[in-house]
mmCIF file with all atom_site columns, C-alpha atoms in Angstrom:
data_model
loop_
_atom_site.group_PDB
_atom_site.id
_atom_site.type_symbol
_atom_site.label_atom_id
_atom_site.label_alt_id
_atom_site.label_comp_id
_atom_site.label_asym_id
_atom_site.label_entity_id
_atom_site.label_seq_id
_atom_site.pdbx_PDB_ins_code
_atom_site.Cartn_x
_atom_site.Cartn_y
_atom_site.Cartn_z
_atom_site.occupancy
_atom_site.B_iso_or_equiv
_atom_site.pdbx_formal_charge
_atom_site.auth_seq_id
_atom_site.auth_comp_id
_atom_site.auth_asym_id
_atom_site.auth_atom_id
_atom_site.pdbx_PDB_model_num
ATOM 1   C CA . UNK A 1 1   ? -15.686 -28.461 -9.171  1.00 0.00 ? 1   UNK A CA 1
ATOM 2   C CA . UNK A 1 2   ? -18.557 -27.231 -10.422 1.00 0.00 ? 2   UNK A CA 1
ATOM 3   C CA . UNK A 1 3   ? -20.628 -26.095 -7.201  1.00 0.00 ? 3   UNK A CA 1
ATOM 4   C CA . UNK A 1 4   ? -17.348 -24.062 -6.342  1.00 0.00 ? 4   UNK A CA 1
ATOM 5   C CA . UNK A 1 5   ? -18.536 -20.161 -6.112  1.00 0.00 ? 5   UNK A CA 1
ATOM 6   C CA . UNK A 1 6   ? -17.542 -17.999 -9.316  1.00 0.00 ? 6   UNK A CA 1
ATOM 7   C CA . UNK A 1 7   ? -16.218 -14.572 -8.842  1.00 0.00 ? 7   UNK A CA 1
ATOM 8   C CA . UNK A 1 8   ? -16.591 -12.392 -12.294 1.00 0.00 ? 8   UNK A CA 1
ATOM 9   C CA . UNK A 1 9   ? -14.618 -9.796  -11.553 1.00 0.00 ? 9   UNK A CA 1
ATOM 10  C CA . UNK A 1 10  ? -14.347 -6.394  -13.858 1.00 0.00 ? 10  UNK A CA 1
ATOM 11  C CA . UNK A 1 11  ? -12.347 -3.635  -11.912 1.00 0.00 ? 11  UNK A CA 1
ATOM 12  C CA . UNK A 1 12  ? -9.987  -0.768  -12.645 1.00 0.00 ? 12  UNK A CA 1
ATOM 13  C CA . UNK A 1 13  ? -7.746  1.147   -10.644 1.00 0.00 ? 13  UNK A CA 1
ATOM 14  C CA . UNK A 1 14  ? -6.808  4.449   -10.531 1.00 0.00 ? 14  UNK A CA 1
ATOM 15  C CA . UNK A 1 15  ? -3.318  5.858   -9.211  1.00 0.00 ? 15  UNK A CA 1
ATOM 16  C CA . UNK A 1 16  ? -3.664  9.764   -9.366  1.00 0.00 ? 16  UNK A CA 1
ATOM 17  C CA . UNK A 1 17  ? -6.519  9.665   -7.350  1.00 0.00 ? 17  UNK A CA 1
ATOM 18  C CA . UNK A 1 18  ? -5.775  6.192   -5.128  1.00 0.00 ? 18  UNK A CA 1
ATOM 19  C CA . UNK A 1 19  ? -9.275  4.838   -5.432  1.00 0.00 ? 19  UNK A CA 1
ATOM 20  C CA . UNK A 1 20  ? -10.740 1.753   -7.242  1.00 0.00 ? 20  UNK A CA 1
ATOM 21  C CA . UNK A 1 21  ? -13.984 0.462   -8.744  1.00 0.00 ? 21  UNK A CA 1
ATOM 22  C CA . UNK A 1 22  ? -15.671 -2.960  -9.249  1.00 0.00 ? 22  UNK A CA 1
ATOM 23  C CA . UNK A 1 23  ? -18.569 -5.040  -10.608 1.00 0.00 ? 23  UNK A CA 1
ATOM 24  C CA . UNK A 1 24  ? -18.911 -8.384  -9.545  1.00 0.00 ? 24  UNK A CA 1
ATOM 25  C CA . UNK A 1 25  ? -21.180 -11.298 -10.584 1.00 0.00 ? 25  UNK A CA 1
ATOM 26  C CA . UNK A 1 26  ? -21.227 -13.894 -7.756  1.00 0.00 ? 26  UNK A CA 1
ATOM 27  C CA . UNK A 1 27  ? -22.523 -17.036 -8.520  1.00 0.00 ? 27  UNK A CA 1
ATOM 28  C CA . UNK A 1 28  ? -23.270 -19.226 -5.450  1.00 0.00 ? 28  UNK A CA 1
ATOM 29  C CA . UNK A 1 29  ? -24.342 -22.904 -4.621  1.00 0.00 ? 29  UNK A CA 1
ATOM 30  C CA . UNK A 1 30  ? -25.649 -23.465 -1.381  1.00 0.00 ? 30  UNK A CA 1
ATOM 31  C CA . UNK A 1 31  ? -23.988 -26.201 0.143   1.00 0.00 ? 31  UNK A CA 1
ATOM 32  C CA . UNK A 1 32  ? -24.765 -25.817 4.395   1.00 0.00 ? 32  UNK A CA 1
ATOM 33  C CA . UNK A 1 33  ? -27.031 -28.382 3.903   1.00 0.00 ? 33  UNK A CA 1
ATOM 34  C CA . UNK A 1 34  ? -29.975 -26.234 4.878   1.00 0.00 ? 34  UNK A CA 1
ATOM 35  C CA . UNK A 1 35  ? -32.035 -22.955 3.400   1.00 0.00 ? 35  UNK A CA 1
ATOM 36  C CA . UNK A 1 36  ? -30.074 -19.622 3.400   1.00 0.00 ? 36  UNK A CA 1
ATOM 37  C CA . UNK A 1 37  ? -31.862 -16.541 3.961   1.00 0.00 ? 37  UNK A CA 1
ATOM 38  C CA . UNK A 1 38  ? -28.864 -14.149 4.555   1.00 0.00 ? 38  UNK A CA 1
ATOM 39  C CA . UNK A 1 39  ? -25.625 -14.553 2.364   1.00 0.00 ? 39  UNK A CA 1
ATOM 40  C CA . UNK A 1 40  ? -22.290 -12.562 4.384   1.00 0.00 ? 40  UNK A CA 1
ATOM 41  C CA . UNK A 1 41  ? -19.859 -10.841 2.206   1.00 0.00 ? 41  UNK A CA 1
ATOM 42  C CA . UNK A 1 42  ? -16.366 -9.766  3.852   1.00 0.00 ? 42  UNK A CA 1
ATOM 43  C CA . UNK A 1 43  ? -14.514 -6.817  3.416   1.00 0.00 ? 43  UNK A CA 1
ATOM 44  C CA . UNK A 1 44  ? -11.233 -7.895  4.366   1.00 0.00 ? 44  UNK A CA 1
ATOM 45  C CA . UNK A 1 45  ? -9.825  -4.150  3.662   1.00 0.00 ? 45  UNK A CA 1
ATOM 46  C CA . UNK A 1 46  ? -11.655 -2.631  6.524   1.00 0.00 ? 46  UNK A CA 1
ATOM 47  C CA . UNK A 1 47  ? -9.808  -4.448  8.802   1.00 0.00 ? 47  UNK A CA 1
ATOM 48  C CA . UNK A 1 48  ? -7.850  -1.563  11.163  1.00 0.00 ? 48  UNK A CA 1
ATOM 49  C CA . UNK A 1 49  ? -11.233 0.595   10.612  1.00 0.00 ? 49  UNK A CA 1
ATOM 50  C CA . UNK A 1 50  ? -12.805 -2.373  12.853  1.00 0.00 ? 50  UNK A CA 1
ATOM 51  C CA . UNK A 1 51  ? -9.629  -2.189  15.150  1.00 0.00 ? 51  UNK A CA 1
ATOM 52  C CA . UNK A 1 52  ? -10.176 1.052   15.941  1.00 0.00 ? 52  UNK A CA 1
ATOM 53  C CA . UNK A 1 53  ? -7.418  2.270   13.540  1.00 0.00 ? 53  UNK A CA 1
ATOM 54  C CA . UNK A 1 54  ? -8.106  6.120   12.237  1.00 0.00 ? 54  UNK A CA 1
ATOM 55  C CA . UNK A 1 55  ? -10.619 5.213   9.082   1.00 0.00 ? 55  UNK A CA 1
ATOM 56  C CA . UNK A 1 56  ? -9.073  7.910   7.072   1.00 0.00 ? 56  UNK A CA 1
ATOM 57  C CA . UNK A 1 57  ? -5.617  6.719   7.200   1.00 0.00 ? 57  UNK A CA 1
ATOM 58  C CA . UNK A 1 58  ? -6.283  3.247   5.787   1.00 0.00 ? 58  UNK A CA 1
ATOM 59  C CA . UNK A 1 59  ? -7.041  1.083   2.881   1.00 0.00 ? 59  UNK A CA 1
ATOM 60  C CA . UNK A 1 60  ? -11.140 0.266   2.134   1.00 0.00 ? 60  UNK A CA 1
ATOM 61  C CA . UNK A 1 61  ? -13.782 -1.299  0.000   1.00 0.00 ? 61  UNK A CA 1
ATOM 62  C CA . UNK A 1 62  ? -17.444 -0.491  0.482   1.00 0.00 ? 62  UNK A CA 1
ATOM 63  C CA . UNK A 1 63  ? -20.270 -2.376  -1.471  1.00 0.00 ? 63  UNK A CA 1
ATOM 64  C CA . UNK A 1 64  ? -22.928 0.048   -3.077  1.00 0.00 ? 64  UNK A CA 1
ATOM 65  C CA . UNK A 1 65  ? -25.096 -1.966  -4.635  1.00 0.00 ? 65  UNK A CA 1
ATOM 66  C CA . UNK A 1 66  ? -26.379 -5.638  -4.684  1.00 0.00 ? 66  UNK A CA 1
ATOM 67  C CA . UNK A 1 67  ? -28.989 -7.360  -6.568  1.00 0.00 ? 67  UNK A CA 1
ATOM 68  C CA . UNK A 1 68  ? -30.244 -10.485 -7.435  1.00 0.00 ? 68  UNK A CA 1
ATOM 69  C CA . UNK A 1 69  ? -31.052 -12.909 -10.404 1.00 0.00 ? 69  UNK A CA 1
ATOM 70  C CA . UNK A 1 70  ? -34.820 -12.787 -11.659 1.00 0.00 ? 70  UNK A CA 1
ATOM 71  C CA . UNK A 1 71  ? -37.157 -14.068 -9.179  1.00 0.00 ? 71  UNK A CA 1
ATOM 72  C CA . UNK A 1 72  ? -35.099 -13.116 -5.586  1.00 0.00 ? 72  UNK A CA 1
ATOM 73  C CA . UNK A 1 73  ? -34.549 -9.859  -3.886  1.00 0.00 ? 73  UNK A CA 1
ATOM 74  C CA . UNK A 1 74  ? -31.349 -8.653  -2.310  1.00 0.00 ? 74  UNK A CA 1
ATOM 75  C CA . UNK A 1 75  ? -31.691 -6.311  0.540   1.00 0.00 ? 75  UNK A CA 1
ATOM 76  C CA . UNK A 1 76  ? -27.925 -5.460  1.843   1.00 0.00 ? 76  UNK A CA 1
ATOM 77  C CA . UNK A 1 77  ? -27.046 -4.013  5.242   1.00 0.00 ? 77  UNK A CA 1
ATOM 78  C CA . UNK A 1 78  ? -23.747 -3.258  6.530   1.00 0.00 ? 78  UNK A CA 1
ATOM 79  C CA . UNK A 1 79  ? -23.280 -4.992  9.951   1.00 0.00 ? 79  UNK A CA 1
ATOM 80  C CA . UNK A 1 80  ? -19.623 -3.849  10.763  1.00 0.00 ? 80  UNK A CA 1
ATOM 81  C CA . UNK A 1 81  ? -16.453 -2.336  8.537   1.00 0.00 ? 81  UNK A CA 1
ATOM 82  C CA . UNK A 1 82  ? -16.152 -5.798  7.204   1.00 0.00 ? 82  UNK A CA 1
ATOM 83  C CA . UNK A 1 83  ? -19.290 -7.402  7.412   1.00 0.00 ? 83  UNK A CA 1
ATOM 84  C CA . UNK A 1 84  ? -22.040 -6.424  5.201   1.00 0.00 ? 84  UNK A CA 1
ATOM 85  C CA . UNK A 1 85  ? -25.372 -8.853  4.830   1.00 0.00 ? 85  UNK A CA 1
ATOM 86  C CA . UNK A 1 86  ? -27.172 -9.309  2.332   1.00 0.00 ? 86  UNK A CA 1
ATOM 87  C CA . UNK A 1 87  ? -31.076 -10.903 3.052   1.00 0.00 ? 87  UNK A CA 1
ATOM 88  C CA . UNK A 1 88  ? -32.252 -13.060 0.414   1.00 0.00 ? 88  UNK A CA 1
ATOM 89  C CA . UNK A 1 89  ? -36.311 -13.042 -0.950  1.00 0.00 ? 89  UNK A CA 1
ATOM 90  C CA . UNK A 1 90  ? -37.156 -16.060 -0.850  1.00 0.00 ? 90  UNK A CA 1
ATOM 91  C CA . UNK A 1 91  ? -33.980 -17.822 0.668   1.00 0.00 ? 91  UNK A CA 1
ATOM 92  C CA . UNK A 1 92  ? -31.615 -20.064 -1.218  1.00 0.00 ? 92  UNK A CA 1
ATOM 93  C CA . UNK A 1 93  ? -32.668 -23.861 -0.776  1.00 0.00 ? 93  UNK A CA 1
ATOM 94  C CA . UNK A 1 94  ? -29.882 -26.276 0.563   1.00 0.00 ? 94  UNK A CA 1
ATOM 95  C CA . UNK A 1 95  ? -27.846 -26.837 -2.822  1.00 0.00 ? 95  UNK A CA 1
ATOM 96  C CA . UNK A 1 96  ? -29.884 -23.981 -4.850  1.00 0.00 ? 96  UNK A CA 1
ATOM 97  C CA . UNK A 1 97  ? -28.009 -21.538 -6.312  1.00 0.00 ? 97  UNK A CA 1
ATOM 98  C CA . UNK A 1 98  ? -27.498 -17.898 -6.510  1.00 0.00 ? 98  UNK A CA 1
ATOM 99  C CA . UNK A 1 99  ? -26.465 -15.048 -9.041  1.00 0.00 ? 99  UNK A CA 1
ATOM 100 C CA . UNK A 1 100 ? -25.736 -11.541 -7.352  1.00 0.00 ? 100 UNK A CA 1
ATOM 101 C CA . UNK A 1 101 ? -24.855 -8.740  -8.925  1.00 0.00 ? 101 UNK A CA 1
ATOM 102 C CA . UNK A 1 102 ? -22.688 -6.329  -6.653  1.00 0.00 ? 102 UNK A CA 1
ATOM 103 C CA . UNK A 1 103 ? -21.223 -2.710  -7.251  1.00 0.00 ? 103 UNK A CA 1
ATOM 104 C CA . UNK A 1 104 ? -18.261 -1.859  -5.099  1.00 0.00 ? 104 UNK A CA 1
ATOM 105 C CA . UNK A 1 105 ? -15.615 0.438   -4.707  1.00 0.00 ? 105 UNK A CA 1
ATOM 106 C CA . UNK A 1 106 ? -12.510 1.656   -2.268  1.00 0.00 ? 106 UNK A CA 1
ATOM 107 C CA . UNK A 1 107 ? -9.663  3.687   -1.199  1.00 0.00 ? 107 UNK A CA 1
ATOM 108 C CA . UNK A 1 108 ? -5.907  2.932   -1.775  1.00 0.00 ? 108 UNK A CA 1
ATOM 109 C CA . UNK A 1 109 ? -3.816  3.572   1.479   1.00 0.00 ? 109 UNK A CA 1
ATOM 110 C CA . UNK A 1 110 ? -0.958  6.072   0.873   1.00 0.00 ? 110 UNK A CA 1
ATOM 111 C CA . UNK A 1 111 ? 2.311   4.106   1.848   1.00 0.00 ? 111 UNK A CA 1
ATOM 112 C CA . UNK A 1 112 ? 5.246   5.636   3.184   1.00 0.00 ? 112 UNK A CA 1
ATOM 113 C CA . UNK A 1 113 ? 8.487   5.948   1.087   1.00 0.00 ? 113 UNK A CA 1
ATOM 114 C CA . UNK A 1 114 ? 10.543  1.955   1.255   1.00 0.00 ? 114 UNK A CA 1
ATOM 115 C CA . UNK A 1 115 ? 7.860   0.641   3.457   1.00 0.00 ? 115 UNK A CA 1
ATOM 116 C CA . UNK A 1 116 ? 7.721   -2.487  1.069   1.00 0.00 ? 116 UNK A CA 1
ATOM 117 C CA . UNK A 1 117 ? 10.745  -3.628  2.454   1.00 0.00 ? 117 UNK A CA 1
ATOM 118 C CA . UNK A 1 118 ? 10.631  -6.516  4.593   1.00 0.00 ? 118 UNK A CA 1
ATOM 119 C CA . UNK A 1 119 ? 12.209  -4.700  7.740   1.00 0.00 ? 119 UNK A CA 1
ATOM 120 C CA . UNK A 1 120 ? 9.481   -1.759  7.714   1.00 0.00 ? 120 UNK A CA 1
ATOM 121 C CA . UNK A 1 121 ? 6.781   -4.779  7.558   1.00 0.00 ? 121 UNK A CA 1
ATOM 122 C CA . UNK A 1 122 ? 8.541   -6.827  10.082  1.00 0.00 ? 122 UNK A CA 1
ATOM 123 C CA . UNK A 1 123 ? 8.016   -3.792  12.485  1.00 0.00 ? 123 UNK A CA 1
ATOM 124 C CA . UNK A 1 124 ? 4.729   -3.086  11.619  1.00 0.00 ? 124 UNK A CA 1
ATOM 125 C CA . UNK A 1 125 ? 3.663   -6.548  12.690  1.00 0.00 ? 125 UNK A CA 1
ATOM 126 C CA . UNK A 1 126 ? 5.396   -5.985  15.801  1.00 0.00 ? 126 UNK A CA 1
ATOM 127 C CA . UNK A 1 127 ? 3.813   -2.702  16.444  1.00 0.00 ? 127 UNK A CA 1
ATOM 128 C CA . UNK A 1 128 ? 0.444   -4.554  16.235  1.00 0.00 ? 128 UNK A CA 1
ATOM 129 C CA . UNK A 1 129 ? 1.558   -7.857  18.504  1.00 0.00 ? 129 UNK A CA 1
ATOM 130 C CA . UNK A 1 130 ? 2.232   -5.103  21.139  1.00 0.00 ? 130 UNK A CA 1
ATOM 131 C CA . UNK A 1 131 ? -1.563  -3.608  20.726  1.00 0.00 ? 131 UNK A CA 1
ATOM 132 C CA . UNK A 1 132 ? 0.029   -0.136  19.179  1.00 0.00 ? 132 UNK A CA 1
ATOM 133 C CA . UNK A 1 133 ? -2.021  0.323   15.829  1.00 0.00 ? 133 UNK A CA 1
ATOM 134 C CA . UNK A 1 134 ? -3.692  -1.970  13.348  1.00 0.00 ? 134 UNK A CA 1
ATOM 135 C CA . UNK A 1 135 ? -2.122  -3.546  10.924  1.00 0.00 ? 135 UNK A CA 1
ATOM 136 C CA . UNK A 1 136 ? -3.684  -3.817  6.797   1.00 0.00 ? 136 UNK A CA 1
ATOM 137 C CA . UNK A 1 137 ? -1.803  -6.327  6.215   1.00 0.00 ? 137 UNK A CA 1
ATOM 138 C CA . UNK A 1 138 ? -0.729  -4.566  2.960   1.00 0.00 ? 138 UNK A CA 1
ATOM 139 C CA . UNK A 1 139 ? -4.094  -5.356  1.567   1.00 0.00 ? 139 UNK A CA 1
ATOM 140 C CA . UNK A 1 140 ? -4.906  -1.981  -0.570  1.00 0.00 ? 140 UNK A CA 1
ATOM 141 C CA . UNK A 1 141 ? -1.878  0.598   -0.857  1.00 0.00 ? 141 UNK A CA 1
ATOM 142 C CA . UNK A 1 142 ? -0.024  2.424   -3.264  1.00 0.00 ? 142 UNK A CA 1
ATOM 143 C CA . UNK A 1 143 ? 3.436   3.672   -3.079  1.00 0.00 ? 143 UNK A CA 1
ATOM 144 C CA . UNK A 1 144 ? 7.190   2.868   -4.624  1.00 0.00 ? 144 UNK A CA 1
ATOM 145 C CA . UNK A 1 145 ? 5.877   2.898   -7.400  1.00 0.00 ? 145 UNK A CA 1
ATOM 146 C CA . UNK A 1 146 ? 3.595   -0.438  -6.750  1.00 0.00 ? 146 UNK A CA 1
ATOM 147 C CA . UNK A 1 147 ? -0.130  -1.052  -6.409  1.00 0.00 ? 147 UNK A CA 1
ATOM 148 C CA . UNK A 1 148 ? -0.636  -3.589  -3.801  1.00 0.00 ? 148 UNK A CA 1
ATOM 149 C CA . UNK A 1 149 ? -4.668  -5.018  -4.782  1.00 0.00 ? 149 UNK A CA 1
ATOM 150 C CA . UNK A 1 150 ? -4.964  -8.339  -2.655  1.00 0.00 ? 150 UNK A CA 1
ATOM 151 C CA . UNK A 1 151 ? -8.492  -9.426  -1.548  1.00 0.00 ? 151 UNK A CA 1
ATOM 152 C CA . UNK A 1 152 ? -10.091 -6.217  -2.680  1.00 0.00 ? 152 UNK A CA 1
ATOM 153 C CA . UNK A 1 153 ? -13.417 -7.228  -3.081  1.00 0.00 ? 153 UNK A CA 1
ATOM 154 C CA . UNK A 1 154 ? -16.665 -8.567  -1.697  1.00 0.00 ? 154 UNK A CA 1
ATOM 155 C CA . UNK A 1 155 ? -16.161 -12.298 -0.942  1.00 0.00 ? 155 UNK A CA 1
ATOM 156 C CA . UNK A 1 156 ? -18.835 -14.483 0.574   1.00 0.00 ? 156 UNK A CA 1
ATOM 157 C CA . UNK A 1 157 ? -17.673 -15.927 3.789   1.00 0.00 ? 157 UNK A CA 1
ATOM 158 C CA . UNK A 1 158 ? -16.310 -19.232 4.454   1.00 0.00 ? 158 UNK A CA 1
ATOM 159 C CA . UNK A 1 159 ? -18.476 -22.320 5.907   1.00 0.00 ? 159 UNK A CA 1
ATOM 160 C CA . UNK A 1 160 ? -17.305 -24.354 8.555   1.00 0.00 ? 160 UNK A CA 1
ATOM 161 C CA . UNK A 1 161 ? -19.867 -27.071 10.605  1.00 0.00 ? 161 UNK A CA 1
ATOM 162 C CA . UNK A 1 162 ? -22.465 -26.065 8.440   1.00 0.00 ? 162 UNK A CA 1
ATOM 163 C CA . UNK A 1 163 ? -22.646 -22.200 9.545   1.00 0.00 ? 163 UNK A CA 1
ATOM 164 C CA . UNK A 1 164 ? -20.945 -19.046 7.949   1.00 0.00 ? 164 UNK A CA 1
ATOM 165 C CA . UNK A 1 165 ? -17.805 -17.536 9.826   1.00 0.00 ? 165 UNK A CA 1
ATOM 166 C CA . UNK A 1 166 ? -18.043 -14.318 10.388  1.00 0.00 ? 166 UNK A CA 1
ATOM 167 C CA . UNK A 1 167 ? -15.708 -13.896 13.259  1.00 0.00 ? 167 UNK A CA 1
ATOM 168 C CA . UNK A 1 168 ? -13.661 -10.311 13.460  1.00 0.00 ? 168 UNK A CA 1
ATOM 169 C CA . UNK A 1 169 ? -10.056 -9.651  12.454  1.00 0.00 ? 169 UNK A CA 1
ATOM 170 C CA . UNK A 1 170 ? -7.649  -9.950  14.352  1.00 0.00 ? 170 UNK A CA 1
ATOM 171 C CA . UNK A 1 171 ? -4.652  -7.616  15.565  1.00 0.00 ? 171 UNK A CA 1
ATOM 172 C CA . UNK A 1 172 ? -2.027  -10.358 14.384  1.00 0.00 ? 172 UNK A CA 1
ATOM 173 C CA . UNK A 1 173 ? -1.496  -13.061 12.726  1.00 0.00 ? 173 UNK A CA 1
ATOM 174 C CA . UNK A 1 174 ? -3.736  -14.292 9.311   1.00 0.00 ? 174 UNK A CA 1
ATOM 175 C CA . UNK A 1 175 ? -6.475  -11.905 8.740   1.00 0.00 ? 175 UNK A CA 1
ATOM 176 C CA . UNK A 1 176 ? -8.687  -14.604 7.588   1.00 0.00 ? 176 UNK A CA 1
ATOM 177 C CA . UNK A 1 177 ? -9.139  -17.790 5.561   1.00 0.00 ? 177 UNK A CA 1
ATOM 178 C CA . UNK A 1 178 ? -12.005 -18.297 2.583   1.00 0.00 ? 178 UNK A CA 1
ATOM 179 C CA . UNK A 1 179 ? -13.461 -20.606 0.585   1.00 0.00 ? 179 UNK A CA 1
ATOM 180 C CA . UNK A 1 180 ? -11.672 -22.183 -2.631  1.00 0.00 ? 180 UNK A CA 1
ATOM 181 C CA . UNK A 1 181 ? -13.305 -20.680 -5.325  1.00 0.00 ? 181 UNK A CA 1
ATOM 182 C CA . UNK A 1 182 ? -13.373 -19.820 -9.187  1.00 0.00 ? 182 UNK A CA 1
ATOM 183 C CA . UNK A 1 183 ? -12.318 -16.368 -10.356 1.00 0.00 ? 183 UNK A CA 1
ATOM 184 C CA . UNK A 1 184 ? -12.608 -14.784 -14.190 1.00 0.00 ? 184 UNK A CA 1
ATOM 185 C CA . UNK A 1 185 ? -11.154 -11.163 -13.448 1.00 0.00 ? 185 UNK A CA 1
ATOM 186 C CA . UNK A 1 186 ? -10.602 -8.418  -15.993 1.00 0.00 ? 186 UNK A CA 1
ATOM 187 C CA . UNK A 1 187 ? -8.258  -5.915  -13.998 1.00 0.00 ? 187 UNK A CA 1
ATOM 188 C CA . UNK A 1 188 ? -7.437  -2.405  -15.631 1.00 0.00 ? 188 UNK A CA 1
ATOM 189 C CA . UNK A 1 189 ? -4.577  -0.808  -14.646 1.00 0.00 ? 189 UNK A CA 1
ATOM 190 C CA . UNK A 1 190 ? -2.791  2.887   -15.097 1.00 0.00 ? 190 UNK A CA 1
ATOM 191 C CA . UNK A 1 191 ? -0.864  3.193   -18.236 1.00 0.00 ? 191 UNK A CA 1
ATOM 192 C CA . UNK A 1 192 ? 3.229   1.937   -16.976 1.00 0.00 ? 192 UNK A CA 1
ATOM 193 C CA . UNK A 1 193 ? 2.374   -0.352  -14.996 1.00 0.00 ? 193 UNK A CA 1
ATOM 194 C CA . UNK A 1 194 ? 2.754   -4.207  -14.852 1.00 0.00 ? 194 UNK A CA 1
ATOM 195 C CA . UNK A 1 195 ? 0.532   -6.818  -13.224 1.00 0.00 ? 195 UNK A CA 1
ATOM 196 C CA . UNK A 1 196 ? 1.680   -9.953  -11.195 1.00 0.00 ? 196 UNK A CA 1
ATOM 197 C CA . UNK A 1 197 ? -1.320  -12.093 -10.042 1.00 0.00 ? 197 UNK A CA 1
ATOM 198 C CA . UNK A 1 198 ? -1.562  -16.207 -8.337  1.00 0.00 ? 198 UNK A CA 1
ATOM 199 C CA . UNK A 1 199 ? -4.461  -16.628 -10.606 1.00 0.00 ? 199 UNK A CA 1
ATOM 200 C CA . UNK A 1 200 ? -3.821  -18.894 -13.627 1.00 0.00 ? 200 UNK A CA 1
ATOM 201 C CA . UNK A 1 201 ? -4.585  -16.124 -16.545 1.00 0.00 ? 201 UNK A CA 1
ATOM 202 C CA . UNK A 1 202 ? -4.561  -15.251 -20.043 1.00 0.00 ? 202 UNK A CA 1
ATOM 203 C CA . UNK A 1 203 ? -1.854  -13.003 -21.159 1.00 0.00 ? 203 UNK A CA 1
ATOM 204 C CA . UNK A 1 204 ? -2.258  -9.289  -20.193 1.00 0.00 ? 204 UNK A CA 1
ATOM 205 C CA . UNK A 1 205 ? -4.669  -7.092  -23.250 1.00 0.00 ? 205 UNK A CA 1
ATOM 206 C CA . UNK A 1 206 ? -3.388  -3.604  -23.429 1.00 0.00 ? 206 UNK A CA 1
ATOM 207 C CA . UNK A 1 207 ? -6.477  -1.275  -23.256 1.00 0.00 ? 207 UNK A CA 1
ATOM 208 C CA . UNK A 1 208 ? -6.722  1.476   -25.863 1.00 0.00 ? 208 UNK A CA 1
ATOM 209 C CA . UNK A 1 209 ? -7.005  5.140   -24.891 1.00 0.00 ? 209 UNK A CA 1
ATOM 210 C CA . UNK A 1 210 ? -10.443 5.185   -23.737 1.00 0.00 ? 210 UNK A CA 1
ATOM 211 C CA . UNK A 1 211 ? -10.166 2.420   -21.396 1.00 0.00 ? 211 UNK A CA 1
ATOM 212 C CA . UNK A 1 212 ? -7.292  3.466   -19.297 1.00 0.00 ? 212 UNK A CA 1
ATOM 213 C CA . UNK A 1 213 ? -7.266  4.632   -16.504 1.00 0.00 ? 213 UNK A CA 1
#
């Protein structure tokens, strides 16, 4: 569909130090039906930082940087851990379209030794139904050997009856729902290490020694 938002993605991760880095070229249609002034993007990863969960301790992404295609600016302020705005000059008009250009970057969370199993994440679900902790949701983490790398990015928030949702996590349950999109992602990885995505995708390039990570 060809009014469908396109996420360019070109990221790498790093194990040693548990961090990753991103450039993303989002190309939007506004389809609300009226002018758009101020585009949300969520950071799903911040999730127990807006629970009250020790920042430190968990997984993030941060944006550092967002611009605009010739012609607009792109003024971005962070509202909440995973809300940041960013105010459009002059707004999108109803079914206009949008390229932004956004810099991001974010923290692996350290997981414990066989927490990937599903009993440790069965009880870590029911450690958050009972209002002790805040659960990831296994978003951005490292450990058993496996990089866990879901919804790591900036992603513009869903529309529903015309209007952006924006609403907060929750404790339990999904962490949110987004808009069908298109992707193109180039994903570097450390050296040993195998990648398993739901995108449909071309078959994995190795990098040569100046591009790994």
């Amino acid at each position: 569909i060809a009014d469908l938002t396109l996420y360019e993605i070109d990221q790498a991760i790093d194990d040693g130090s548990a961090t990753f880095e991103g450039r993303l070229t989002l190309h939007w249609t506004n389809r609300t039906g009226k002018p758009v002034a101020t585009l949300p993007l969520l950071l799903h990863p911040n999730a127990p930082e807006e629970l009250g969960a020790d920042a430190d301790g968990s997984g993030s992404v941060q944006v550092m940087e967002v611009s605009a295609d010739e012609g607009r600016q792109a003024t971005m302020t962070r509202k909440r851990a995973t809300l940041v705005e960013v105010a459009l000059a002059p707004p999108v008009p109803a079914g206009g379209r949008v390229k932004l250009r956004v810099r991001y970057g974010g923290r692996l969370r350290a997981l414990a030794h066989s927490s990937n199993d599903a009993f440790a994440q069965g009880m870590s679900s029911l450690g958050s139904i009972s209002g002790q902790g805040a659960a990831d949701y296994g978003l951005v983490g490292v450990g058993d050997g496996i990089l866990t790398f879901a919804t790591a990015y900036p992603m513009v928030a869903p529309v529903r009856d015309g209007a952006f949702d924006v609403g907060r996590p929750t404790r339990y349950g999904d962490l949110a729902y987004n808009d069908v999109a298109h992707y193109k992602v180039r994903t570097i990885v450390p050296r040993g290490f195998g990648l398993v995505t739901n995108l449909v995708d071309d078959e994995p390039v190795a990098a040569n020694e100046e591009t790994q990570v």
